[in-house]
PDB file of C-alpha atoms and ligand atoms in Angstrom:
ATOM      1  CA  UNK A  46       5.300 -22.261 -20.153  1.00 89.00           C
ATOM      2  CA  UNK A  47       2.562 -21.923 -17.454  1.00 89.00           C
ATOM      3  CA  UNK A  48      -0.941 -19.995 -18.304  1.00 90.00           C
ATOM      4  CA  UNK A  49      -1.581 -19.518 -14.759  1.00 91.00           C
ATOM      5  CA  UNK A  50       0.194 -18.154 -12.324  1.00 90.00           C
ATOM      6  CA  UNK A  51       3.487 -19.916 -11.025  1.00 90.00           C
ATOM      7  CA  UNK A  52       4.025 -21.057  -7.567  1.00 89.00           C
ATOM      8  CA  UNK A  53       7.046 -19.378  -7.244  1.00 92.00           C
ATOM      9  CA  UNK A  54      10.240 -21.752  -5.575  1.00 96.00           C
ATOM     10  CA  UNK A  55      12.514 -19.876  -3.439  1.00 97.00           C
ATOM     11  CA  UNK A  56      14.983 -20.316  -6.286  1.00 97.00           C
ATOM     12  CA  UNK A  57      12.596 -18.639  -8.811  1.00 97.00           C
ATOM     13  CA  UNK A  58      11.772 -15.666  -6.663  1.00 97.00           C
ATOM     14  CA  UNK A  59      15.785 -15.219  -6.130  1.00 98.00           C
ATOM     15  CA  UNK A  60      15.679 -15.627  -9.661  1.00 98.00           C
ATOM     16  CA  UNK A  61      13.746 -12.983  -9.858  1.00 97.00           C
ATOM     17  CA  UNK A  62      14.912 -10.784  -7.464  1.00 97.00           C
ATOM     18  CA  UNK A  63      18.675 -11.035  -9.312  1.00 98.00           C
ATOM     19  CA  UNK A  64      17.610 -10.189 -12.559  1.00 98.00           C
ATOM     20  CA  UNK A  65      14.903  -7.073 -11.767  1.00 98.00           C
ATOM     21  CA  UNK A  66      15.079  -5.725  -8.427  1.00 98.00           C
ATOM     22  CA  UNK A  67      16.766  -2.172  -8.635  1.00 98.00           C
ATOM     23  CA  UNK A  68      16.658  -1.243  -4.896  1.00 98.00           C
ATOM     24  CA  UNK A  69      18.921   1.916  -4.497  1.00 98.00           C
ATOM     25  CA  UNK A  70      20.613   1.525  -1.070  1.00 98.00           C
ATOM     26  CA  UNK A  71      19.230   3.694   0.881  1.00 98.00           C
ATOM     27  CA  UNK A  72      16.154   1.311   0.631  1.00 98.00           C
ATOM     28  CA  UNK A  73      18.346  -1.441   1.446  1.00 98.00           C
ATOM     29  CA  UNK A  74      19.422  -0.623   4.314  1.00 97.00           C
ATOM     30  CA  UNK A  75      15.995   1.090   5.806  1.00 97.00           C
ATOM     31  CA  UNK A  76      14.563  -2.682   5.009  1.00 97.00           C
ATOM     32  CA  UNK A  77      17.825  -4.234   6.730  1.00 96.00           C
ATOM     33  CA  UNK A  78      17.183  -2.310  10.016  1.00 96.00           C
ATOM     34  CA  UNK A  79      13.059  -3.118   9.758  1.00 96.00           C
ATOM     35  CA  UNK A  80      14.375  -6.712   9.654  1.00 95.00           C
ATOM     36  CA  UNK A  81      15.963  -6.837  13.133  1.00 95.00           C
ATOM     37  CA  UNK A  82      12.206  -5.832  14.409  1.00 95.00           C
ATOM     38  CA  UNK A  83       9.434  -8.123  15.692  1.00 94.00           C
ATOM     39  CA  UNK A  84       7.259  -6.718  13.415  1.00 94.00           C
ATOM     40  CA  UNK A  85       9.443  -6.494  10.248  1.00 94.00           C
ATOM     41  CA  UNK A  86       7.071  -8.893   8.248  1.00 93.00           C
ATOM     42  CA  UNK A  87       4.583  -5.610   8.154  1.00 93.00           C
ATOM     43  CA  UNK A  88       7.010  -3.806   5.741  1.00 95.00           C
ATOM     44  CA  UNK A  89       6.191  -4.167   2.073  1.00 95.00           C
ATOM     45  CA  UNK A  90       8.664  -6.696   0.110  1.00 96.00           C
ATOM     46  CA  UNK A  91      11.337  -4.750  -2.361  1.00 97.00           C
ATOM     47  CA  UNK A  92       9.603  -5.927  -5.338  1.00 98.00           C
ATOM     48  CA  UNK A  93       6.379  -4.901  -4.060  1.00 98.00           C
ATOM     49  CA  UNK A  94       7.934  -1.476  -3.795  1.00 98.00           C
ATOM     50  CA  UNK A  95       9.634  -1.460  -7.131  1.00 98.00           C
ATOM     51  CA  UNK A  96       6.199  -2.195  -8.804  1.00 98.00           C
ATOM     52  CA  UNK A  97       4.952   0.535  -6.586  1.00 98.00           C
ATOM     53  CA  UNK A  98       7.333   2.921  -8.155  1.00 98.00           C
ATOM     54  CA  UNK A  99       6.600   2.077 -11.596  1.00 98.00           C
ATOM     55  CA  UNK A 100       2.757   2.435 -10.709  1.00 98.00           C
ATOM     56  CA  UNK A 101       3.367   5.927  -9.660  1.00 98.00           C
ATOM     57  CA  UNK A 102       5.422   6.990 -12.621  1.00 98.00           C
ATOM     58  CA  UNK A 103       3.199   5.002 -14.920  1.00 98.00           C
ATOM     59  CA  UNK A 104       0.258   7.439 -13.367  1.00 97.00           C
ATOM     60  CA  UNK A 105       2.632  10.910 -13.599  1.00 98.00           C
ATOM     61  CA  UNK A 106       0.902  10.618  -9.681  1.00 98.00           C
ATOM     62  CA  UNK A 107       1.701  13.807  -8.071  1.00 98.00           C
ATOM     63  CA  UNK A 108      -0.207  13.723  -4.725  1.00 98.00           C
ATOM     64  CA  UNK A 109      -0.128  10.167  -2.749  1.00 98.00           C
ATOM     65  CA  UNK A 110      -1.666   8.739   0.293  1.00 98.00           C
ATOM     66  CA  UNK A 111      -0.884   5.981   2.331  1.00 98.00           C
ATOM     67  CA  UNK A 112      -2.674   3.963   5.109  1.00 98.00           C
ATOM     68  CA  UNK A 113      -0.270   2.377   7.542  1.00 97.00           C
ATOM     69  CA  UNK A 114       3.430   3.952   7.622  1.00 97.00           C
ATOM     70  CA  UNK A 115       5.100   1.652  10.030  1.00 96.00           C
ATOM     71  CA  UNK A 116       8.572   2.123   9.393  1.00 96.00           C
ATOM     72  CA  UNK A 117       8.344   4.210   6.496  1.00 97.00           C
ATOM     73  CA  UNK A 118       9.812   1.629   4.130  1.00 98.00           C
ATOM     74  CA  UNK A 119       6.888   2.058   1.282  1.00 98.00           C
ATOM     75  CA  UNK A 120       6.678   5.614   1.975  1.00 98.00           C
ATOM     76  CA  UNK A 121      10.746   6.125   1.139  1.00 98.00           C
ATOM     77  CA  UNK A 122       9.727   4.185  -2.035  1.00 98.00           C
ATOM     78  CA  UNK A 123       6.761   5.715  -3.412  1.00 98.00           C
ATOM     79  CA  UNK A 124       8.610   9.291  -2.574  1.00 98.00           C
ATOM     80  CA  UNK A 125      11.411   8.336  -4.724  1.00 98.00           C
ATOM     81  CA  UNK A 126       9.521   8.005  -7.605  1.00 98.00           C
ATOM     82  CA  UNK A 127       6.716  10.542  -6.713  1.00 98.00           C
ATOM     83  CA  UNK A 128       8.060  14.467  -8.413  1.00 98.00           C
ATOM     84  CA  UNK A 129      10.353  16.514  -7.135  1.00 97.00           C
ATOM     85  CA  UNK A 130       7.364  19.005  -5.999  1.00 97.00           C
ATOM     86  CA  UNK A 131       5.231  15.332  -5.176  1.00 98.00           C
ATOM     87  CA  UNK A 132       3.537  15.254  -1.824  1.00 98.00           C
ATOM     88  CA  UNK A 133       2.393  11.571   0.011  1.00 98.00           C
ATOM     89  CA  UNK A 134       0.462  12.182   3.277  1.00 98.00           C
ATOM     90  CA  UNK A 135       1.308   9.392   5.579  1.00 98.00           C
ATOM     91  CA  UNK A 136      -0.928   7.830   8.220  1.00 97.00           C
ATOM     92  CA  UNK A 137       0.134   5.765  11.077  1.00 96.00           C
ATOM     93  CA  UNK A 138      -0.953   5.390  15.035  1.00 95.00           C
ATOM     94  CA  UNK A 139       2.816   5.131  15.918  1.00 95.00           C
ATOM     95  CA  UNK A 140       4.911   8.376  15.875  1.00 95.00           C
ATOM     96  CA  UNK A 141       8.331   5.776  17.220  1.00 95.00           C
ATOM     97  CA  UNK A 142       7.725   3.221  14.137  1.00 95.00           C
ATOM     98  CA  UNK A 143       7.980   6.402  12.126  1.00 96.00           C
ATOM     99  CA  UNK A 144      10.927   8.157  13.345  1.00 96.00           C
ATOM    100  CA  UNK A 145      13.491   4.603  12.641  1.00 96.00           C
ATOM    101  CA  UNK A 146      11.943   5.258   8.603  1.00 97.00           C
ATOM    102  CA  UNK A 147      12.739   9.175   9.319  1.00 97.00           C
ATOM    103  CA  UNK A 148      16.634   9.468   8.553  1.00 98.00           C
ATOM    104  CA  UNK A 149      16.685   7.225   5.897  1.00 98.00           C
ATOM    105  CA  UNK A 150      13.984   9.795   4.401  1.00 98.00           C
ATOM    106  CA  UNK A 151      16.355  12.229   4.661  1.00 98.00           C
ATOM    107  CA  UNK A 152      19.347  10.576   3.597  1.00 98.00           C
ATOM    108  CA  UNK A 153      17.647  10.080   0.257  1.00 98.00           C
ATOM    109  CA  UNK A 154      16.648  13.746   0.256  1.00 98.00           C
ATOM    110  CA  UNK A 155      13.150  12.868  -0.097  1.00 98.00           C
ATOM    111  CA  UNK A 156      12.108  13.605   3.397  1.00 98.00           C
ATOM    112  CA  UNK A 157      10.272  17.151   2.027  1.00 98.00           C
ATOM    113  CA  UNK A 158       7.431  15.257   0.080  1.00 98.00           C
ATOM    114  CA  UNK A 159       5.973  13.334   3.016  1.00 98.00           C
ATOM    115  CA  UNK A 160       3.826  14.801   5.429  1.00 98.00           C
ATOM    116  CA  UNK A 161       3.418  12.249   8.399  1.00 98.00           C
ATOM    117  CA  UNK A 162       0.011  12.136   9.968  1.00 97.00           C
ATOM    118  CA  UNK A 163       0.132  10.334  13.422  1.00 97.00           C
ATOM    119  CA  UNK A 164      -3.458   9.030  14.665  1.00 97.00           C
ATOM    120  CA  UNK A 165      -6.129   6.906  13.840  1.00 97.00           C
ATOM    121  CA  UNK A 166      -5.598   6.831  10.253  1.00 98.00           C
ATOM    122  CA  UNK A 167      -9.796   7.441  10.354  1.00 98.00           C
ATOM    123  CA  UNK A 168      -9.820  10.483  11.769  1.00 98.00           C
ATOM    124  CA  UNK A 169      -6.863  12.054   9.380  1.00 98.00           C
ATOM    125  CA  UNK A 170      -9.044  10.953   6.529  1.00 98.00           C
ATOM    126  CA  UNK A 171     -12.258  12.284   7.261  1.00 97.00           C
ATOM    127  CA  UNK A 172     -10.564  15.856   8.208  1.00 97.00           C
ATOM    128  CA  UNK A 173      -9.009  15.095   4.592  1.00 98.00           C
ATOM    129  CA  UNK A 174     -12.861  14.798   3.287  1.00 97.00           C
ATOM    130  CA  UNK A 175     -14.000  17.661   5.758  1.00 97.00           C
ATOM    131  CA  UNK A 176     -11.237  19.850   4.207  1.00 97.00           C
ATOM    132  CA  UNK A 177     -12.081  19.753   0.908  1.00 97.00           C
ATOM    133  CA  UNK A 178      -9.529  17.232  -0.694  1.00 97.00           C
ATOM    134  CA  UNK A 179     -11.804  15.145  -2.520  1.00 97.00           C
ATOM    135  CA  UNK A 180     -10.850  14.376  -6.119  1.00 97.00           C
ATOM    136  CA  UNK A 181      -7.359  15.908  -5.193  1.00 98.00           C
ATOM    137  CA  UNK A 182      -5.008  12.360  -5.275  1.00 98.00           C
ATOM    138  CA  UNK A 183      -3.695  10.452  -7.644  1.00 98.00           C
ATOM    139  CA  UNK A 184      -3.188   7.033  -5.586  1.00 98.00           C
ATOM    140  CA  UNK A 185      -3.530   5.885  -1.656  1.00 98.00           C
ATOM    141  CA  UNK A 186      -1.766   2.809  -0.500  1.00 98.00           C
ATOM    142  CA  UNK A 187      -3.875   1.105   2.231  1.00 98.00           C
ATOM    143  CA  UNK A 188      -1.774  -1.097   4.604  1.00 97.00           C
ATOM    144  CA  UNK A 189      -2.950  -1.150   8.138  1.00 97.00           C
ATOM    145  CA  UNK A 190      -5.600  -3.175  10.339  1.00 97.00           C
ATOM    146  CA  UNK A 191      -7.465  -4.673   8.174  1.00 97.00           C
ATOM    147  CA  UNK A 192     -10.846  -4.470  10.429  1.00 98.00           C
ATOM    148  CA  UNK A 193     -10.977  -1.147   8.959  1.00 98.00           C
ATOM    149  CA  UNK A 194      -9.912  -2.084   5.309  1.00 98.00           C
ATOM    150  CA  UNK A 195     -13.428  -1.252   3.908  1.00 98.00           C
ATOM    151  CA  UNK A 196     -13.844   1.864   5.877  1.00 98.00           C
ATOM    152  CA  UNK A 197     -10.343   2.931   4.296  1.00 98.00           C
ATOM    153  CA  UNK A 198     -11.329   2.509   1.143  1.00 98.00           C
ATOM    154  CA  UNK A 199     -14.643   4.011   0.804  1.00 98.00           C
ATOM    155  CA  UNK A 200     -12.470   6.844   1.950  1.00 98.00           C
ATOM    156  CA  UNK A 201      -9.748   6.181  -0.781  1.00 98.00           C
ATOM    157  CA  UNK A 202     -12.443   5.794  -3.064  1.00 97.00           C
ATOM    158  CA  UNK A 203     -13.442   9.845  -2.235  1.00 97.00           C
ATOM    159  CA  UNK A 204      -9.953  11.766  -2.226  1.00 98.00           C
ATOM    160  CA  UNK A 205      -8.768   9.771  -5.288  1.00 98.00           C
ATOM    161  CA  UNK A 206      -9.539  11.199  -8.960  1.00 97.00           C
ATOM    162  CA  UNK A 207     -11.389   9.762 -11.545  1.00 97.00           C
ATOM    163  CA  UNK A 208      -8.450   7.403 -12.899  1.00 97.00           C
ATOM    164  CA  UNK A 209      -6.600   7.730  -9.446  1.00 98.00           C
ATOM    165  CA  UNK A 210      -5.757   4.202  -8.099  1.00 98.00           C
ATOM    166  CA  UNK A 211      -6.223   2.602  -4.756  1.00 98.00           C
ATOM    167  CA  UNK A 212      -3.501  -0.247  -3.679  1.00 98.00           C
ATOM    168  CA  UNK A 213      -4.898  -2.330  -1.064  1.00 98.00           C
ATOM    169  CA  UNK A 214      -2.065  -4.618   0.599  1.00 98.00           C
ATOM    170  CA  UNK A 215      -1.978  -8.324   1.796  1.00 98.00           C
ATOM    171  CA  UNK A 216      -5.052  -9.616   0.525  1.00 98.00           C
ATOM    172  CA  UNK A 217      -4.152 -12.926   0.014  1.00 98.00           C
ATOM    173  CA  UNK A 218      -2.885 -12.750   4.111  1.00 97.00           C
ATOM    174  CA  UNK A 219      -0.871 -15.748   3.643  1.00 96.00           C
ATOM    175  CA  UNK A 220      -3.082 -18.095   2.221  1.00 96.00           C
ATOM    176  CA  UNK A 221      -5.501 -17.672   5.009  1.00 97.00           C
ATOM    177  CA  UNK A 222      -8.489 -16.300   3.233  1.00 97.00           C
ATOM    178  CA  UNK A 223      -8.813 -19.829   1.982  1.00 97.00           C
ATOM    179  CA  UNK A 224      -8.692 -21.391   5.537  1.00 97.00           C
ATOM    180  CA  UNK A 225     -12.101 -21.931   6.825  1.00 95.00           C
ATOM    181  CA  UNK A 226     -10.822 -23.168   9.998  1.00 97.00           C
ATOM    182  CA  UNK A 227      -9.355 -19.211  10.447  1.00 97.00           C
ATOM    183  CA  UNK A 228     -11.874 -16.860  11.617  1.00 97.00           C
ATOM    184  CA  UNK A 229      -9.794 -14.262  12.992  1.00 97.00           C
ATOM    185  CA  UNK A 230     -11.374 -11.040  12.861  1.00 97.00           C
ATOM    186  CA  UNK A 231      -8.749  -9.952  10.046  1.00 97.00           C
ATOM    187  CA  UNK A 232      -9.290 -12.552   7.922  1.00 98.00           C
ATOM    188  CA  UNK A 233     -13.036 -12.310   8.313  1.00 98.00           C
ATOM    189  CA  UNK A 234     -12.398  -8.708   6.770  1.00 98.00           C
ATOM    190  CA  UNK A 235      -9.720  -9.249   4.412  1.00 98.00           C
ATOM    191  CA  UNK A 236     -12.542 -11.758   2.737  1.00 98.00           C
ATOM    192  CA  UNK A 237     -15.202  -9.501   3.220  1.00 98.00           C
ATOM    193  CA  UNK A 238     -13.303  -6.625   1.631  1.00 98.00           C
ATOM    194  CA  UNK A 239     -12.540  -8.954  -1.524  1.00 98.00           C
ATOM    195  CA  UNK A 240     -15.544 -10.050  -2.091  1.00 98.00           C
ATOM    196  CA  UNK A 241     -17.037  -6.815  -1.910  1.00 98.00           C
ATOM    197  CA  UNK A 242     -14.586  -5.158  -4.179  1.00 98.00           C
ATOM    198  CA  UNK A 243     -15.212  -8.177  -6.770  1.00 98.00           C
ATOM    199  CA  UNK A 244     -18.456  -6.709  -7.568  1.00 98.00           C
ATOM    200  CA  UNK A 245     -17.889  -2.982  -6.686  1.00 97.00           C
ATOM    201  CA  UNK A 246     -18.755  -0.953 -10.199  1.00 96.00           C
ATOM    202  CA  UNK A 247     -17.062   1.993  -9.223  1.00 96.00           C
ATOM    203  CA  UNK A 248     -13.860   0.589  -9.942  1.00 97.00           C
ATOM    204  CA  UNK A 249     -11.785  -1.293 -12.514  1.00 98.00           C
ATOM    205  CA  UNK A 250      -9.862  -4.013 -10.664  1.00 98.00           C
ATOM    206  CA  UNK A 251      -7.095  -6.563 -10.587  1.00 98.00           C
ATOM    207  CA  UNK A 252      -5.799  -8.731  -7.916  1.00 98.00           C
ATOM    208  CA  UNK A 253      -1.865  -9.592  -8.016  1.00 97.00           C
ATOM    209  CA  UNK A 254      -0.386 -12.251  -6.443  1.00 96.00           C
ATOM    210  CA  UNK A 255       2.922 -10.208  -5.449  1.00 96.00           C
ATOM    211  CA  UNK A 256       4.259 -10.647  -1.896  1.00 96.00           C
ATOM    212  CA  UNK A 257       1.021 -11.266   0.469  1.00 96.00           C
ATOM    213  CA  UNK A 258      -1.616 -10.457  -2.510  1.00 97.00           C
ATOM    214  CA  UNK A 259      -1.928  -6.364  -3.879  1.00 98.00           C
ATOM    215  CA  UNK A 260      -5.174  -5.392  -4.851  1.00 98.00           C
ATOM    216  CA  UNK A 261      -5.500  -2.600  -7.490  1.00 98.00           C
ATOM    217  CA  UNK A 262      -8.728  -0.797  -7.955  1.00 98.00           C
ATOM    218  CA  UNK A 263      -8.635   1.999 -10.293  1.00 98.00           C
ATOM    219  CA  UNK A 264     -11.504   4.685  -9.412  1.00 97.00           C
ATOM    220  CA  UNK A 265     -13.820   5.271 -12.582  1.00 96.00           C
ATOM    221  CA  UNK A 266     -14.848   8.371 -13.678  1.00 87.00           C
ATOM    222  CA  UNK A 267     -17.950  10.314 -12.162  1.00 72.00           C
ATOM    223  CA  UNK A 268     -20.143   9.093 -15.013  1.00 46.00           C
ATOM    224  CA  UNK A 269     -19.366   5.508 -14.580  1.00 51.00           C
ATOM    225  CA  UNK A 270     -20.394   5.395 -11.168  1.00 49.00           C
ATOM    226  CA  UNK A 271     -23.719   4.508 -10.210  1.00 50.00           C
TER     227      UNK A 271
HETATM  228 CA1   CA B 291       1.286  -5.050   4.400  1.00 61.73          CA
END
């Protein structure tokens, strides 16, 4: 037995995989056609998603936001598990990422719980604030440029409830918050952002090491913050 945790082999995450992943699919085959793009490492791994699901039914979450659609991979997964009367707003600057997610939305006749925002994910979020939704979710997912992670998050930090909870994806980024010798401008920020939200009292946190590193920060209540 190990008391940290593993390095997981390529034999040990199939392991893995075999015995827990329950992707229905509809899932599948959204992630196989994601796969044939460029892009594709931007979409969430399965077991990512599946813990993602279990977070939202663990929660009873009802109303769901998420940062960064791309090709609407997570968002098929968290509206699975989100109520049949659920609702995740979706944010993304690309309407054409969207639409290849769109079908398999409907094919899993979730496609009436998300609400697809297209613009700077920014500007949907303060109109969000401006409109009064403050307090009104029960999770956001953040998952897009990470320049703007912080700035995401103060806003996640607003719309979610006391006890709502705030993913925040790849923040391990592949090992490279570790590498000095990278100072890409989103790695500079990834580490900023985590070393910020070490010390942030607002929240209660915990950083996983599933697929490129999931943060969790669950928002305290109104009297615990400072
Ligand atoms: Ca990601």
């Amino acid at each position: 037995m190990s008391n940290k945790t593993l390095n997981l082999t390529e034999p040990l995450y199939q392991y893995l995989l075999n015995h827990s992943l329950r992707e229905p699919d509809v899932m599948r085959q959204l992630r196989e056609t994601t796969a044939r793009l460029p892009e594709c490492n931007m979409q969430i791994a399965p077991e990512q998603a599946q813990f993602m699901q279990l977070l939202i039914r663990l929660g009873n979450a009802r109303l769901a936001i998420e940062i960064g659609t791309f090709t609407g991979y997570s968002a098929l997964a968290m509206a699975i598990a989100l109520p049949d009367n659920g609702q995740l707003v979706c944010c993304d600057l690309s309407q054409d990422w969207m639409e290849i997610g769109k079908p398999y939305w409907q094919t899993a006749g979730v496609a009436h719980k998300i609400d697809f925002h297209q613009g700077d994910a920014l500007n949907t979020l303060k109109k969000l604030v401006a409109d009064g939704k403050q307090e009104q979710f029960d999770l956001a997912f953040i998952d897009a440029d990470k320049e703007n992670y912080r700035h995401y998050y103060e806003y996640c930090l607003q719309l979610v409830k006391p006890g709502g909870l705030i993913l925040i994806d790849n923040t391990l980024w592949d090992g490279a918050v570790i590498d000095k010798k990278n100072q890409q401008r989103s790695t500079r920020a990834i580490r900023d952002f985590n070393t910020f939200v070490h010390t942030d009292p607002r929240i209660y946190l915990s950083q996983i090491p599933v697929a490129d590193g999931l943060t969790l920060a669950l928002r305290k209540s109104q009297l615990d913050t400072p």
